[in-house]
Amino acid sequence: MNLTERFLNYVKFDTQSSEESQSVPSTAKQLVFAQFLKEELEQEGFSDVEMDEQGYIYATLKSNMKKDVPTIGFISHYDTSPDCSGKDVKPRIVSNYDGGDITLSEGIVSSPAKFPELLDHKGEDLIVTDGTTLLGADDKAGIAEIVQAMCFLRDHKEIPHGDIRMGFNPDEEIGMGAHHFDVEKFGCQWAYTIDGGDLGELEFENFNAAGAKIFIKGVSVHPGYAKGKMVNAGRLAAEFVNMLPEGETPEQTEGYEGFFHLTGMEACTENAKLSFIIRDHDRDKFEDRKALMQKCVEKMNAKYGPGTVSADIKDQYYNMKEKIDPQMHVIDIVLKAMQACNVPPRVKPIRGGTDGAQLSFRGLPCPNIFAGGVNFHGPFEFVSIQVMEKAMQTIVKICELTASYND
């Protein structure tokens, strides 16, 4: 089976996760794919293949060397985003893309005028959707690349490698993928998530992240007789939002710039609730952002009375850079592998988070490498077959270079 066939088999499965669920995995349909993948790994002859009751899959390609070398791992998630349907995906290959518009289906067009990144793949073979679902390259492309790379190493015994571990998990898209990942069982000195975007992306810096809920208590009184009595929680909610820095929102920031993002608002006269996410790459600035939000709460209470406004601010994950920096050989190996595979590195900060961020803070340094998908989480998602092949080759080369790594 080639890489493209493997990927197209995977996207047949609807594995959409759900933020509304409390179960693990968050949707039962993820387990259907997980069972398929487990059986495939067994059929391919890998060792230590197991799937736990929560859908976490582990497997090993055994070392072909006599000496001890570091055990490393590759990780991808199999759920797809709640933002767009992943049911009945109908992929199509656009061979030798000519740089023009791609008609996905009647009235639905993927155009470089709107998605200029298409032009980076002129002359390549693109896998696209029919415009009604996402594709699922995030992150079934990563899974296909890992499995194909391990099959390649299995079949090319002349390439030296140590024990290579594979890990596949549910619920990454809802921020829960790493929560139940068994780092001790995985048993690696370091690992890589294959969950990045386009060719050459390498990410080992991500946001520090927190979630904040702001609760506002109002006083409801008949509006005709409200003077001096009513406290309109909805109006106070708008006032609170306006206290935060005007230019520090997602739509006005880029690169290393952090933000406050209002993700939800429920309001009436008597009660209001605001939901925010807080993000910054710099840990000190991140702490300052949380402190500023708490200060806004205190100012509102000083103005409208104690207990009018309260906040529940919880950290979600941290910037993996502080865990990667002391072990930069993990990055050096990737850069050498990319060079050997003629892949131009694109090192950039993640304006988000990955499972690797959480795993890095649990003792498993885990930067993120490109899988090839573009325009994730929507019907204009696509992936280049040639970029997927480069990702697979990069994985193989990382394994080979690690075999000669000297601590």
XYZ file of C-alpha atoms in Angstrom:
407
model
C 0.000 0.000 0.000
C 1.364 3.423 -0.865
C 1.090 6.591 1.197
C -1.782 8.111 -0.764
C -3.864 4.939 -0.589
C -3.295 4.719 3.145
C -4.389 8.323 3.671
C -7.498 7.930 1.500
C -8.467 4.852 3.530
C -8.202 6.843 6.742
C -10.360 9.798 5.676
C -13.282 7.453 4.994
C -13.824 7.370 8.760
C -15.775 10.118 10.513
C -13.750 10.844 13.647
C -15.053 14.275 14.635
C -14.552 15.025 18.334
C -16.991 16.969 20.510
C -16.429 19.745 23.023
C -19.815 19.017 24.589
C -18.931 15.479 25.681
C -17.379 14.378 28.961
C -16.475 10.877 27.767
C -13.033 9.694 26.611
C -12.855 9.628 23.703
C -15.429 12.364 23.296
C -17.238 10.496 20.502
C -17.738 6.755 20.104
C -17.088 6.915 16.355
C -13.446 7.690 17.036
C -13.083 4.191 18.469
C -14.257 2.689 15.177
C -11.257 4.178 13.412
C -8.969 3.399 16.337
C -9.857 -0.291 16.116
C -9.224 -0.243 12.347
C -5.832 1.394 12.867
C -4.851 -1.054 15.613
C -5.642 -4.007 13.354
C -3.714 -2.433 10.491
C -0.626 -1.994 12.670
C -0.883 -5.635 13.698
C -1.225 -6.730 10.077
C 1.858 -4.707 9.158
C 3.805 -6.752 11.697
C 4.696 -4.114 14.264
C 5.425 -5.063 17.857
C 3.726 -4.145 21.142
C 0.537 -3.046 19.398
C -2.110 -2.133 21.940
C -5.140 0.082 22.321
C -6.488 1.041 25.714
C -10.162 1.518 26.557
C -9.924 5.243 25.819
C -8.660 4.745 22.293
C -4.965 5.495 22.772
C -2.880 3.317 20.449
C 0.774 2.398 20.921
C 3.070 0.311 18.708
C 6.789 -0.294 18.120
C 9.136 -0.802 15.219
C 11.925 -2.779 16.873
C 15.558 -1.736 16.594
C 17.747 -3.367 13.946
C 20.945 -2.391 15.755
C 23.147 -4.225 18.227
C 24.059 -1.156 20.254
C 21.709 0.871 22.422
C 20.447 4.092 20.851
C 17.748 6.503 22.034
C 14.156 5.334 21.759
C 12.160 8.050 20.017
C 8.506 8.350 19.097
C 6.132 9.831 16.555
C 2.632 10.927 17.545
C -0.475 11.981 15.632
C -4.133 12.414 16.520
C -6.991 10.837 14.630
C -9.906 13.065 15.608
C -11.055 15.852 13.312
C -12.289 19.294 14.251
C -15.787 19.990 15.625
C -15.803 23.101 13.409
C -16.741 21.254 10.221
C -18.317 17.920 9.352
C -16.017 14.963 8.735
C -18.818 12.617 7.657
C -18.791 11.077 4.185
C -15.616 12.816 3.081
C -15.314 12.678 -0.704
C -11.664 13.309 -1.559
C -10.489 13.959 -5.104
C -6.980 14.140 -6.550
C -6.198 17.166 -8.705
C -3.218 15.948 -10.718
C -0.494 18.394 -11.754
C -2.314 21.430 -10.336
C -2.084 24.286 -12.845
C -2.379 27.242 -10.459
C -5.976 28.090 -11.323
C -9.330 27.777 -9.586
C -10.375 24.326 -8.397
C -14.095 23.589 -8.638
C -14.838 21.372 -5.648
C -18.503 20.958 -6.552
C -21.180 23.082 -8.183
C -20.893 26.636 -6.872
C -18.000 25.836 -4.518
C -14.588 26.946 -5.759
C -11.168 26.921 -4.115
C -9.329 29.825 -5.640
C -5.788 31.158 -5.198
C -7.373 34.611 -5.129
C -8.745 33.669 -1.701
C -6.223 30.976 -0.781
C -2.876 32.122 -2.255
C -1.082 29.197 -0.604
C -2.436 27.060 -3.443
C 0.155 28.661 -5.717
C 2.947 27.163 -3.600
C 1.839 23.789 -4.927
C 1.607 24.447 -8.646
C 2.623 21.305 -10.538
C 1.898 19.029 -7.578
C -0.911 16.532 -7.038
C -3.437 17.891 -4.550
C -6.042 15.984 -2.574
C -9.109 18.206 -2.084
C -12.655 17.837 -0.747
C -15.983 18.242 -2.521
C -16.554 21.466 -0.579
C -19.081 20.048 1.883
C -16.765 18.575 4.541
C -13.247 18.976 5.792
C -10.627 16.594 4.401
C -9.048 15.249 7.576
C -5.397 15.829 6.691
C -5.329 17.259 10.208
C -4.162 14.787 11.279
C -4.758 11.644 9.285
C -2.000 12.782 6.955
C 0.331 12.609 9.949
C -0.835 9.107 10.824
C -0.397 7.902 7.243
C 3.102 9.390 7.068
C 4.196 7.776 10.330
C 2.842 4.341 9.440
C 4.262 4.519 5.916
C 7.674 5.595 7.255
C 7.728 2.657 9.676
C 6.788 0.262 6.870
C 9.606 1.699 4.767
C 12.124 1.169 7.566
C 10.786 -2.321 8.174
C 11.360 -3.164 4.508
C 14.773 -1.454 4.235
C 16.851 -3.161 6.866
C 19.994 -1.479 5.548
C 18.839 1.743 7.240
C 19.928 1.642 10.899
C 17.443 2.673 13.560
C 16.708 2.090 17.214
C 13.348 1.279 18.748
C 10.760 3.621 17.247
C 7.483 4.092 19.064
C 4.199 5.177 17.484
C 1.386 6.841 19.403
C -2.056 7.756 18.081
C -4.672 9.501 20.174
C -8.202 10.936 20.127
C -9.510 14.379 21.090
C -6.562 16.623 20.203
C -8.905 19.079 18.520
C -10.707 19.756 21.799
C -7.478 20.139 23.769
C -7.710 16.774 25.512
C -5.455 14.585 23.376
C -2.460 14.520 25.698
C -4.435 14.255 28.930
C -4.572 10.461 28.935
C -1.466 9.752 26.865
C 0.683 7.306 28.844
C 4.136 8.887 28.695
C 5.667 6.198 30.906
C 4.306 3.377 28.755
C 5.432 5.187 25.598
C 8.967 4.986 26.984
C 10.739 7.479 24.716
C 13.575 9.895 25.381
C 11.927 12.381 23.057
C 9.216 12.401 20.392
C 7.693 14.420 17.569
C 4.090 15.211 16.797
C 3.495 15.045 13.050
C 0.715 17.609 13.120
C 2.070 20.744 11.473
C 1.010 22.427 8.269
C 2.794 22.978 4.999
C 6.205 21.842 3.784
C 9.078 22.408 6.206
C 7.112 23.684 9.188
C 8.915 23.002 12.451
C 7.424 24.328 15.659
C 8.806 24.221 19.161
C 7.334 27.428 20.525
C 3.661 27.771 21.338
C 1.392 30.002 23.344
C 1.079 29.931 27.077
C -2.656 29.503 27.457
C -5.384 30.148 29.994
C -9.159 30.127 29.948
C -11.187 32.719 31.849
C -14.833 32.860 32.844
C -16.163 36.221 34.049
C -19.412 36.140 36.029
C -21.478 39.296 36.523
C -24.390 39.711 38.932
C -26.941 42.345 38.100
C -30.113 43.616 39.712
C -33.297 43.379 37.660
C -35.912 46.051 38.244
C -38.845 47.220 36.092
C -37.190 49.605 33.634
C -39.804 52.270 34.247
C -38.784 52.505 37.889
C -35.119 51.479 37.646
C -33.288 54.708 38.417
C -30.725 54.152 41.134
C -31.757 50.520 41.508
C -31.079 48.522 38.349
C -27.678 47.007 37.690
C -27.757 45.756 34.085
C -25.399 42.771 33.919
C -25.435 42.812 30.098
C -24.267 46.407 29.993
C -21.574 45.674 32.586
C -20.412 42.777 30.426
C -19.871 45.155 27.513
C -18.073 47.573 29.830
C -15.746 44.795 31.015
C -14.827 43.823 27.449
C -14.024 47.447 26.664
C -11.620 47.630 29.620
C -9.244 45.206 27.886
C -6.642 46.556 25.434
C -8.427 47.353 22.193
C -5.678 46.196 19.825
C -4.868 42.904 21.568
C -7.352 40.558 19.943
C -6.691 37.632 17.571
C -7.771 39.576 14.500
C -5.248 42.323 15.242
C -2.189 40.292 16.255
C 0.362 37.978 14.645
C 3.710 36.273 15.230
C 4.709 36.478 18.870
C 1.953 38.929 19.818
C -0.451 37.705 22.466
C -4.143 38.458 22.866
C -7.388 38.313 24.809
C -10.088 36.513 22.839
C -13.758 36.777 23.746
C -15.139 33.377 22.762
C -18.624 33.616 24.199
C -21.151 35.878 25.920
C -24.404 35.116 27.694
C -26.212 38.121 29.094
C -29.483 39.416 30.451
C -30.232 42.147 32.968
C -29.758 39.915 35.999
C -26.757 37.807 35.002
C -23.983 37.702 32.458
C -21.104 35.367 31.676
C -18.115 36.096 29.475
C -15.750 33.414 28.201
C -12.196 34.333 27.197
C -9.012 32.629 26.187
C -5.741 34.339 27.099
C -2.617 33.705 25.015
C 1.014 34.861 24.965
C 4.326 33.265 24.008
C 6.199 35.164 26.726
C 5.574 33.661 30.171
C 5.930 36.984 32.023
C 3.555 38.740 29.622
C 1.164 35.828 29.986
C 1.132 36.285 33.759
C 0.629 40.035 33.250
C -2.397 39.359 31.057
C -4.044 37.228 33.725
C -3.258 39.870 36.336
C -4.771 42.606 34.144
C -8.001 40.668 33.809
C -8.156 40.233 37.585
C -7.494 43.958 38.004
C -10.443 44.712 35.721
C -12.607 42.588 38.024
C -11.422 44.593 41.027
C -12.135 47.904 39.291
C -15.652 46.790 38.401
C -16.319 45.729 41.982
C -14.979 49.033 43.298
C -17.415 50.825 40.994
C -20.514 48.625 41.351
C -20.037 46.920 44.708
C -18.209 43.857 46.086
C -19.205 40.567 44.474
C -20.696 42.116 41.353
C -17.997 40.606 39.154
C -15.952 37.450 39.748
C -13.401 35.564 37.652
C -12.388 31.947 37.256
C -9.022 31.898 35.434
C -7.332 28.563 34.804
C -4.075 27.771 33.027
C -4.426 25.339 30.119
C -0.906 24.746 28.788
C 2.506 26.412 28.565
C 5.126 27.228 25.956
C 7.094 24.064 25.226
C 10.166 26.166 24.324
C 11.288 26.242 27.955
C 11.437 22.424 27.891
C 12.979 22.120 24.416
C 15.738 24.739 24.837
C 17.827 22.554 27.205
C 17.643 19.681 24.688
C 18.195 21.358 21.345
C 19.628 18.173 19.818
C 15.972 17.197 19.359
C 15.639 20.132 16.945
C 19.100 19.783 15.399
C 18.281 16.252 14.257
C 15.120 17.461 12.503
C 16.976 20.283 10.755
C 19.614 17.850 9.496
C 16.912 15.442 8.343
C 15.118 18.199 6.440
C 18.356 19.260 4.804
C 19.046 15.682 3.711
C 15.523 15.464 2.235
C 15.769 18.822 0.437
C 13.088 20.331 2.640
C 13.582 24.047 3.404
C 12.925 24.471 7.154
C 10.277 26.967 8.213
C 10.759 27.420 11.942
C 7.964 29.482 13.415
C 6.002 29.885 16.642
C 2.648 28.155 16.908
C -0.187 30.591 17.453
C -1.991 27.864 19.322
C -1.061 24.684 21.126
C -0.330 21.058 20.334
C -0.401 17.806 22.232
C 3.382 18.136 22.171
C 3.234 21.189 24.419
C 1.475 19.267 27.158
C 3.664 16.206 26.665
C 6.822 18.328 26.905
C 5.756 19.468 30.367
C 5.112 15.858 31.323
C 8.714 14.941 30.623
C 8.565 14.044 26.918
C 10.175 16.781 24.764
C 7.923 16.856 21.723
C 8.221 19.493 18.964
C 5.850 19.569 16.001
C 6.725 18.725 12.367
C 4.795 19.400 9.166
C 2.229 16.886 7.923
C 1.330 18.819 4.772
C -2.279 19.878 5.237
C -3.417 23.402 4.430
C -6.620 25.301 5.354
C -7.423 22.978 8.247
C -10.878 22.695 9.822
C -12.899 23.617 6.763
C -14.120 22.511 3.334
C -11.205 24.178 1.509
C -8.649 21.959 3.236
C -6.163 20.280 0.924
C -2.904 18.356 1.059
C -0.162 17.856 -1.510
C 0.827 14.251 -2.162
C 4.406 15.372 -2.772
C 4.529 17.201 0.586
C 3.156 14.127 2.363
C 5.943 12.100 0.778
C 8.525 14.636 1.991
C 7.102 14.363 5.511
C 7.401 10.582 5.352
C 10.995 10.837 4.101
C 11.834 13.297 6.889
C 10.539 10.853 9.510
C 12.694 8.068 8.045
C 15.771 10.303 8.063
C 15.159 11.381 11.681
C 15.160 7.723 12.698
C 18.390 7.114 10.799
C 20.148 10.163 12.244
C 19.036 9.307 15.782
C 20.746 5.930 15.397
C 24.108 7.752 15.219
C 23.300 10.315 17.911
C 25.807 10.482 20.762
C 24.592 12.030 23.983
